[in-house]
Amino acid sequence: MKRKMRSSKTTDSIFPLKVDEFEKILRRKFENNPDLLLSKYEHKGNKMIVFSIPYLVAEEKAEDFILKPLLNKDIEWTNENILNEIPLGESKTFQSLEKILDNLLLGGVFIYIEGENEVISYLLLNKEKRNLEKAETESLVLGPRLAFTESLFTNLNIVRFRIRSTDLVLEKITIGKTIPREVRLIYMKSIANEEDVNTMRQRLLDLDVDEIEDSVILKQYLEDSSTNLFPQFESTELPDRLTYGVTKGKIGVLVENSPMAIVAPANLFSFLESTEDLYMRWHEGTFLRLLRIVALFFSFIITPLYVAVATYQFGLIPTQLLISLGESRAQVPFPPLLEALILEFLMELLREAGARLPTKVGQTMGIVGGIVIGQAAVEAGITSNILIIVVAMSALASFTSPSYFIGTTVRVIRFPLILLAGLFGILGIIFGLSFLTIHLIRLTSLGRPYLLPLYPLHVRDFNKVFYRTPISYKNKLAKAYQPKRLIRFPREEAAKKQDIDE
């Protein structure tokens, strides 16, 4: 049975050529790169050259499945005979030197027979990947700890293993002109809103970039507002977080060479959800979810509130606490505004230094450094001990967020609020919070309001955000995102009823 050759015909063909001439062209192209491996063979008067870049190619496969069969079989060397005798994966033929070089860098093994008009290519990419490990940036107490890797095929394997359904779509898109990179659009065909899927697909196809280094970079291109401080798409290294979002009607994106997945659309409260909530009883899950929401607000309001009260609104402080505050600040030469900014800056330095140092050293640096610097700052009269408690509480509250990105956003927002509090007191804080609320109301994620289900109001979906319901209600989807159906995995009777209602 003859194999049909897939040819990329072009008008800029340089063939036919002598093998020696072709070798000179290749060596000239790679004159400053010693990695090109060329081998010339001759059989019954026919000359052939085989070339590849060794570390990009699975050399054992190239040796066993291409060279040995080709050299051991007594056949006439022609492109047609080689393609018939070596039916290995997807073979292609090229005429353009530019395309040959591009595919050579993608892990291709090329065969050229003297006098032929095309070069045969077999893709035998040597895929290097690290082993599956537990998540590092998203710590968990309960639930699977498996994390994505830089191998797209490994990540797709994990997703397929977790969602064993023909309803799952893994749509392939290639992005990048100079360095093409494979991207997969992931969604449930019978659940995901078609408008959301089309919007995400169109944004991916419209990207005009040379390369995409990582999914976190891609996310910035795809978001509704790339200049906005708030993250509008979720980024996660946890497969169960991606698959849970996909089965709820959201859209996932995986990028080649990236260990992070994108989940969209998202709202502000999506970044406060943790997969641990699913594995706890609904009482504990509700408590932790509410705790994170309160901590988010607490983390960026408590330090500005201290500055406002200590600067202008003394009457709001109880008498005993006011006496303690006065004694604590008696030796401090700075106004509360400058004092708070100095201490917050020191806290950010400690946090960043602890994150960049090796794990064990970073933990020691964070604990010991915080204690030593805090105590020394109080004794030196740079800051009051009450402010150290306030800043420490603010930092602890920001650590409760499961998402690193929203935690960083809160840290940035805290500084403008401190400035407003120092300049205008509580009125400045109210102005800052009002501006922030208006900003969040105007913000969207994949065209969906960022404050769902608060704005627009969808009381029915509060159990998907602010609290958890018993496990028997887990199968219902959020109506605010307008999925194709409101039941996640309907039984036959429920599916019929859903169709009748629609």
XYZ file of C-alpha atoms in Angstrom:
502
model
C 0.000 0.000 0.000
C 1.539 3.285 -1.039
C 1.698 6.175 1.396
C 0.476 9.525 0.258
C 3.231 12.111 0.614
C 2.357 15.373 2.357
C 4.243 18.008 0.457
C 4.677 21.673 1.244
C 5.099 22.872 -2.331
C 6.560 26.276 -2.852
C 7.958 28.408 -5.627
C 11.304 29.058 -3.878
C 12.578 25.492 -4.290
C 16.359 24.994 -4.543
C 16.086 21.372 -5.728
C 17.234 19.204 -7.436
C 20.819 19.482 -6.136
C 23.918 17.381 -5.843
C 24.402 15.962 -2.345
C 27.734 17.734 -1.989
C 26.202 21.065 -3.011
C 23.379 20.643 -0.518
C 25.887 19.783 2.214
C 27.790 23.013 1.521
C 24.576 25.033 1.803
C 23.689 23.432 5.146
C 27.179 23.875 6.575
C 27.195 27.512 5.482
C 23.909 28.092 7.280
C 25.302 26.428 10.418
C 28.892 27.643 10.183
C 28.799 29.133 13.696
C 26.790 26.243 15.099
C 28.602 22.889 15.421
C 25.456 20.991 16.399
C 24.334 19.950 12.918
C 24.958 16.253 12.251
C 25.303 15.228 8.574
C 25.801 11.696 7.295
C 26.279 10.767 3.610
C 25.562 7.337 2.166
C 25.808 5.725 -1.280
C 23.977 2.671 -2.626
C 23.877 1.387 -6.222
C 25.080 4.715 -7.514
C 22.463 6.682 -5.550
C 23.689 9.243 -3.033
C 21.804 10.232 0.113
C 22.380 12.684 2.963
C 20.721 12.411 6.398
C 20.891 15.396 8.735
C 19.475 16.474 12.096
C 20.390 18.226 15.339
C 21.238 15.340 17.716
C 20.032 16.704 21.068
C 16.651 17.670 19.585
C 16.062 14.194 18.144
C 15.354 10.846 19.789
C 18.558 9.292 18.422
C 17.634 5.685 19.235
C 14.408 5.985 17.245
C 16.241 7.606 14.347
C 18.800 4.778 14.348
C 16.329 1.888 14.742
C 13.391 3.081 12.668
C 15.045 5.104 9.892
C 18.711 4.352 9.281
C 18.765 0.576 9.893
C 15.701 -0.232 7.739
C 16.936 2.134 5.039
C 20.478 0.741 4.869
C 19.598 -2.930 5.349
C 16.837 -3.143 2.739
C 17.839 -3.655 -0.856
C 15.591 -1.014 -2.423
C 16.156 1.773 -4.860
C 16.550 5.064 -3.033
C 13.698 7.302 -4.100
C 11.376 9.467 -2.009
C 8.393 7.288 -2.840
C 10.157 4.039 -1.862
C 11.480 5.496 1.394
C 8.059 6.775 2.458
C 6.533 3.377 1.704
C 9.251 1.413 3.503
C 9.452 3.677 6.561
C 5.865 4.529 7.538
C 6.988 6.218 10.736
C 4.470 8.677 12.174
C 3.687 11.779 10.145
C 6.150 12.237 7.308
C 6.395 15.425 5.296
C 8.310 16.639 2.277
C 9.765 20.112 1.835
C 11.131 22.116 -1.075
C 11.883 25.427 0.650
C 15.209 25.771 2.464
C 13.603 28.145 4.965
C 10.983 25.572 5.953
C 13.619 22.846 6.151
C 15.637 24.925 8.616
C 12.553 25.795 10.666
C 11.536 22.147 11.015
C 15.115 21.101 11.662
C 14.955 23.197 14.854
C 11.708 21.464 15.840
C 13.354 18.035 16.060
C 13.103 16.691 12.511
C 15.274 14.040 10.850
C 15.743 14.878 7.158
C 16.622 12.642 4.200
C 17.637 13.970 0.798
C 18.205 11.732 -2.237
C 20.383 13.238 -4.928
C 18.316 14.375 -7.884
C 14.962 14.488 -6.013
C 12.851 17.634 -5.935
C 11.943 17.371 -2.238
C 13.456 16.546 1.157
C 11.754 13.982 3.400
C 11.241 14.843 7.080
C 10.322 12.659 10.065
C 9.485 14.405 13.338
C 11.279 12.535 16.143
C 11.416 15.207 18.820
C 13.295 14.306 21.987
C 10.934 15.640 24.678
C 12.796 16.533 27.859
C 10.565 16.961 30.899
C 10.761 16.956 34.646
C 8.953 14.404 36.772
C 5.509 15.065 38.197
C 5.867 16.846 41.522
C 3.664 18.455 44.134
C 2.540 22.062 43.749
C 4.900 24.700 45.135
C 3.046 28.001 44.715
C -0.377 26.697 45.830
C 0.012 24.876 49.131
C -2.708 22.411 50.122
C -3.643 20.459 53.233
C -6.339 18.313 51.596
C -6.789 17.078 48.050
C -4.424 16.119 45.214
C -1.033 17.834 45.324
C -0.005 16.936 41.776
C 1.164 19.918 39.724
C 1.458 20.602 36.012
C 4.875 20.384 34.330
C 6.464 22.164 31.358
C 5.477 19.278 29.050
C 2.211 20.027 27.264
C 1.617 16.358 26.444
C 2.034 15.392 30.099
C -0.407 18.123 31.138
C -2.954 17.018 28.529
C -2.584 13.455 29.791
C -3.395 14.619 33.326
C -6.440 16.580 32.163
C -7.731 13.651 30.081
C -7.193 11.300 33.014
C -9.252 13.543 35.301
C -12.038 14.248 32.752
C -12.740 10.989 30.945
C -15.478 12.300 28.718
C -15.951 12.649 24.981
C -17.545 16.003 25.801
C -14.116 17.441 26.629
C -12.595 19.553 23.832
C -8.829 20.131 23.566
C -8.619 22.555 20.668
C -5.133 23.118 19.191
C -3.923 26.615 18.282
C -0.379 27.702 17.328
C 0.846 31.141 18.465
C 4.086 32.940 17.642
C 5.684 33.879 14.341
C 9.378 33.593 15.182
C 9.076 30.852 17.812
C 5.760 28.997 17.306
C 4.264 27.524 20.455
C 1.346 25.137 20.778
C -1.638 26.272 22.851
C -4.662 24.177 23.824
C -8.122 25.644 24.383
C -9.983 23.390 26.854
C -13.717 23.365 27.527
C -16.765 21.116 27.907
C -18.720 21.203 24.675
C -22.154 20.756 26.272
C -21.595 23.165 29.180
C -19.329 26.090 28.214
C -20.984 29.232 26.932
C -20.358 29.454 23.173
C -19.862 33.216 23.275
C -17.082 32.823 25.870
C -15.430 30.054 23.858
C -15.563 32.088 20.644
C -14.210 35.177 22.399
C -11.253 33.291 23.855
C -10.540 31.525 20.553
C -10.650 34.800 18.627
C -8.295 36.511 21.064
C -5.821 33.657 20.669
C -6.051 33.698 16.868
C -5.705 37.495 16.711
C -2.429 37.530 18.642
C 0.364 38.936 16.474
C 3.499 38.190 18.514
C 6.923 36.690 17.881
C 6.718 34.262 20.808
C 4.879 33.438 24.019
C 7.282 32.576 26.816
C 4.706 31.308 29.331
C 0.988 31.099 30.042
C 1.327 33.970 32.550
C 2.650 36.130 29.679
C -0.147 34.907 27.404
C -2.710 35.789 30.066
C -1.640 39.440 29.934
C -2.288 39.508 26.177
C -5.717 37.911 26.544
C -7.149 39.843 29.476
C -9.864 42.419 28.893
C -7.561 45.175 30.197
C -3.847 44.401 30.086
C -2.970 47.597 32.005
C -5.266 46.822 34.935
C -3.823 46.011 38.348
C -6.309 43.218 39.103
C -5.806 39.792 37.482
C -8.792 38.991 35.276
C -7.959 35.340 34.550
C -6.937 32.685 37.034
C -3.498 31.089 36.802
C -2.997 27.743 38.496
C -0.503 24.898 38.604
C -3.107 22.506 40.068
C -4.812 20.165 37.577
C -7.843 19.699 39.826
C -8.420 23.465 39.950
C -8.357 23.605 36.144
C -10.591 20.569 35.653
C -13.070 21.723 38.284
C -13.359 25.100 36.549
C -13.779 23.454 33.145
C -16.537 21.149 34.392
C -18.309 24.231 35.796
C -18.451 25.757 32.319
C -15.273 27.812 32.364
C -12.529 27.730 29.725
C -8.981 26.513 30.303
C -5.797 27.256 28.355
C -2.576 25.247 28.444
C 0.653 26.450 26.820
C 3.623 24.400 25.673
C 6.618 24.741 28.044
C 4.509 26.326 30.801
C 3.594 24.667 34.133
C 0.673 27.056 34.687
C -2.848 26.853 33.282
C -5.269 29.705 32.605
C -8.917 29.551 33.695
C -11.501 32.089 32.486
C -13.791 33.874 32.990
C -13.016 34.757 36.603
C -14.406 37.132 39.200
C -12.800 38.749 42.220
C -13.988 35.949 44.488
C -12.536 33.218 42.235
C -9.088 34.138 43.553
C -10.252 33.473 47.121
C -11.516 29.970 46.385
C -9.367 26.957 47.110
C -9.779 23.379 45.958
C -9.520 22.440 49.628
C -13.039 23.804 50.075
C -14.332 20.919 47.961
C -12.755 18.253 50.163
C -14.044 19.640 53.478
C -17.521 19.417 54.902
C -19.614 22.365 53.825
C -19.523 23.986 57.307
C -15.712 24.176 57.378
C -15.534 25.127 53.699
C -17.951 28.027 54.272
C -16.008 29.254 57.320
C -12.680 29.279 55.472
C -14.158 30.956 52.415
C -15.695 33.753 54.490
C -12.448 34.056 56.452
C -10.494 34.688 53.244
C -12.974 37.328 52.053
C -12.788 39.186 55.371
C -8.975 38.827 55.420
C -8.715 40.318 51.902
C -10.514 43.472 53.030
C -8.715 43.497 56.384
C -5.255 43.223 54.797
C -5.401 46.501 52.879
C -7.595 48.550 55.269
C -6.050 48.043 58.729
C -2.763 49.939 58.191
C -4.446 52.941 56.456
C -7.025 52.952 59.260
C -4.248 53.133 61.870
C -2.627 56.050 60.015
C -5.939 57.934 59.712
C -6.910 57.453 63.337
C -3.437 58.192 64.728
C -3.161 61.364 62.598
C -6.633 62.926 62.690
C -9.394 60.925 64.378
C -8.055 60.477 67.937
C -11.570 60.444 69.325
C -12.246 57.041 67.766
C -9.580 55.390 69.937
C -10.615 54.136 73.426
C -8.940 56.061 76.242
C -6.775 53.210 77.551
C -5.583 52.323 74.062
C -4.937 56.007 73.315
C -2.662 56.236 76.365
C -0.739 53.112 75.210
C -0.486 54.518 71.697
C 0.808 57.838 72.990
C 3.445 56.132 75.132
C 4.489 53.929 72.241
C 4.803 56.866 69.834
C 6.498 59.208 72.308
C 9.982 58.295 71.043
C 9.080 58.105 67.354
C 10.298 61.190 65.416
C 8.163 60.494 62.320
C 4.477 61.223 61.679
C 2.221 58.127 61.444
C 2.169 58.327 57.621
C 5.946 58.147 57.216
C 6.217 55.604 60.020
C 3.707 53.277 58.332
C 5.353 53.627 54.911
C 8.795 52.782 56.348
C 7.518 49.699 58.154
C 5.461 48.493 55.189
C 8.513 48.936 52.959
C 10.626 46.867 55.385
C 7.941 44.178 55.423
C 7.918 44.031 51.626
C 11.713 43.729 51.609
C 11.561 40.809 54.050
C 8.815 39.121 52.061
C 10.641 39.466 48.746
C 13.985 38.396 50.196
C 12.394 35.329 51.793
C 10.794 34.367 48.469
C 14.047 34.655 46.473
C 16.326 32.827 48.912
C 16.495 29.007 49.050
C 13.512 27.529 50.900
C 15.113 26.760 54.273
C 17.182 29.947 54.322
C 14.163 31.995 53.220
C 11.984 30.689 56.069
C 14.697 31.482 58.614
C 15.234 34.906 57.073
C 11.528 35.717 57.256
C 11.082 34.685 60.877
C 14.383 35.767 62.435
C 14.736 38.858 60.259
C 11.222 40.032 61.089
C 11.724 39.608 64.835
C 15.193 41.162 64.925
C 14.373 44.125 62.674
C 11.039 44.766 64.404
C 12.552 44.741 67.869
C 15.494 46.884 66.765
C 13.162 49.386 65.077
C 11.119 49.823 68.272
C 14.204 50.225 70.470
C 15.722 52.715 68.041
C 12.533 54.772 68.098
C 11.882 54.412 64.373
C 8.418 52.926 64.886
C 5.927 52.055 67.609
C 5.241 48.526 68.764
C 1.521 48.957 68.050
C 2.212 49.673 64.375
C 4.400 46.557 64.189
C 1.408 44.516 65.398
C -0.860 46.237 62.846
C 1.518 45.642 59.920
C 2.101 42.013 60.970
C -1.680 41.422 61.102
C -2.038 42.996 57.669
C 0.702 40.735 56.246
C -0.837 37.618 57.809
C -4.244 38.487 56.343
C -2.740 38.861 52.842
C -1.176 35.384 53.108
C -4.604 33.737 53.423
C -5.319 34.250 49.715
C -4.752 31.017 47.701
C -3.742 33.096 44.669
C -0.338 34.771 44.629
C -1.544 37.276 42.033
C -4.437 38.726 44.064
C -2.169 38.824 47.126
C 0.329 40.940 45.213
C -2.468 43.231 44.029
C -3.594 43.836 47.612
C -0.016 44.674 48.626
C 0.181 47.320 45.909
C -3.249 48.825 46.734
C -2.285 49.235 50.387
C 0.282 51.977 49.671
C -2.069 54.477 47.911
C -4.630 53.939 50.674
C -1.973 54.698 53.323
C -1.111 57.933 51.496
C -4.788 58.957 51.272
C -5.255 58.141 54.967
C -2.216 60.209 55.941
C -3.369 63.203 53.874
C -7.147 63.210 54.441
C -7.838 60.781 57.277
C -10.848 58.474 57.166
C -12.367 60.640 54.437
C -9.362 59.729 52.261
C -9.908 56.017 52.946
C -13.587 56.335 51.993
C -12.604 58.136 48.778
C -10.041 55.423 47.971
C -12.487 52.582 48.625
C -15.184 54.322 46.549
C -12.791 54.741 43.641
C -11.739 51.074 43.984
C -15.382 49.907 44.022
C -16.239 51.920 40.888
C -13.140 50.533 39.201
C -14.124 46.935 40.038
C -17.687 47.503 38.815
C -16.347 48.625 35.434
C -13.900 45.729 35.178
C -14.746 42.597 33.166
C -13.270 39.149 32.599
C -13.911 37.729 29.140
C -16.767 40.204 28.919
C -18.330 39.046 32.212
C -18.632 41.507 35.163
C -15.748 41.148 37.615
C -17.928 41.446 40.734
C -20.337 38.641 39.887
C -22.601 37.670 41.632
C -22.680 40.944 43.610
C -22.907 43.086 40.490
C -25.146 42.423 38.675
C -26.894 40.831 41.634
C -27.425 37.051 41.376
C -28.492 35.907 44.830
C -28.955 32.367 43.513
C -25.178 32.108 42.914
C -24.086 33.278 46.374
C -23.541 29.641 47.329
C -20.853 29.416 44.647
C -18.926 32.362 46.111
C -19.605 33.298 49.730
C -20.548 29.960 51.227
C -20.716 26.285 50.409
C -23.862 24.216 50.315
C -24.139 20.525 51.254
C -22.688 18.048 48.774
C -26.119 17.242 47.302
C -26.204 20.734 45.707
C -22.745 20.454 44.180
C -24.069 19.493 40.737
C -25.677 22.873 40.014
C -23.790 25.479 37.976
C -23.584 29.241 38.421
C -26.340 30.880 36.398
C -24.441 34.188 36.128
C -21.956 32.735 33.590
C -24.843 31.548 31.375
C -23.694 27.961 30.731
C -25.562 25.874 28.176
C -27.149 23.912 31.009
C -27.498 24.570 34.744
C -26.800 21.003 35.856
C -23.153 20.023 35.819
C -23.494 16.294 35.120
C -27.209 15.644 34.544
C -28.768 12.213 34.776
C -30.962 11.221 31.864
C -34.186 12.380 33.583
C -32.650 15.685 34.663
C -31.277 16.294 31.164
C -34.716 15.736 29.623
C -36.313 18.106 32.145
C -33.633 20.694 31.433
C -34.357 20.464 27.684
C -38.106 20.844 28.309
C -37.556 23.900 30.557
C -35.359 25.523 27.938
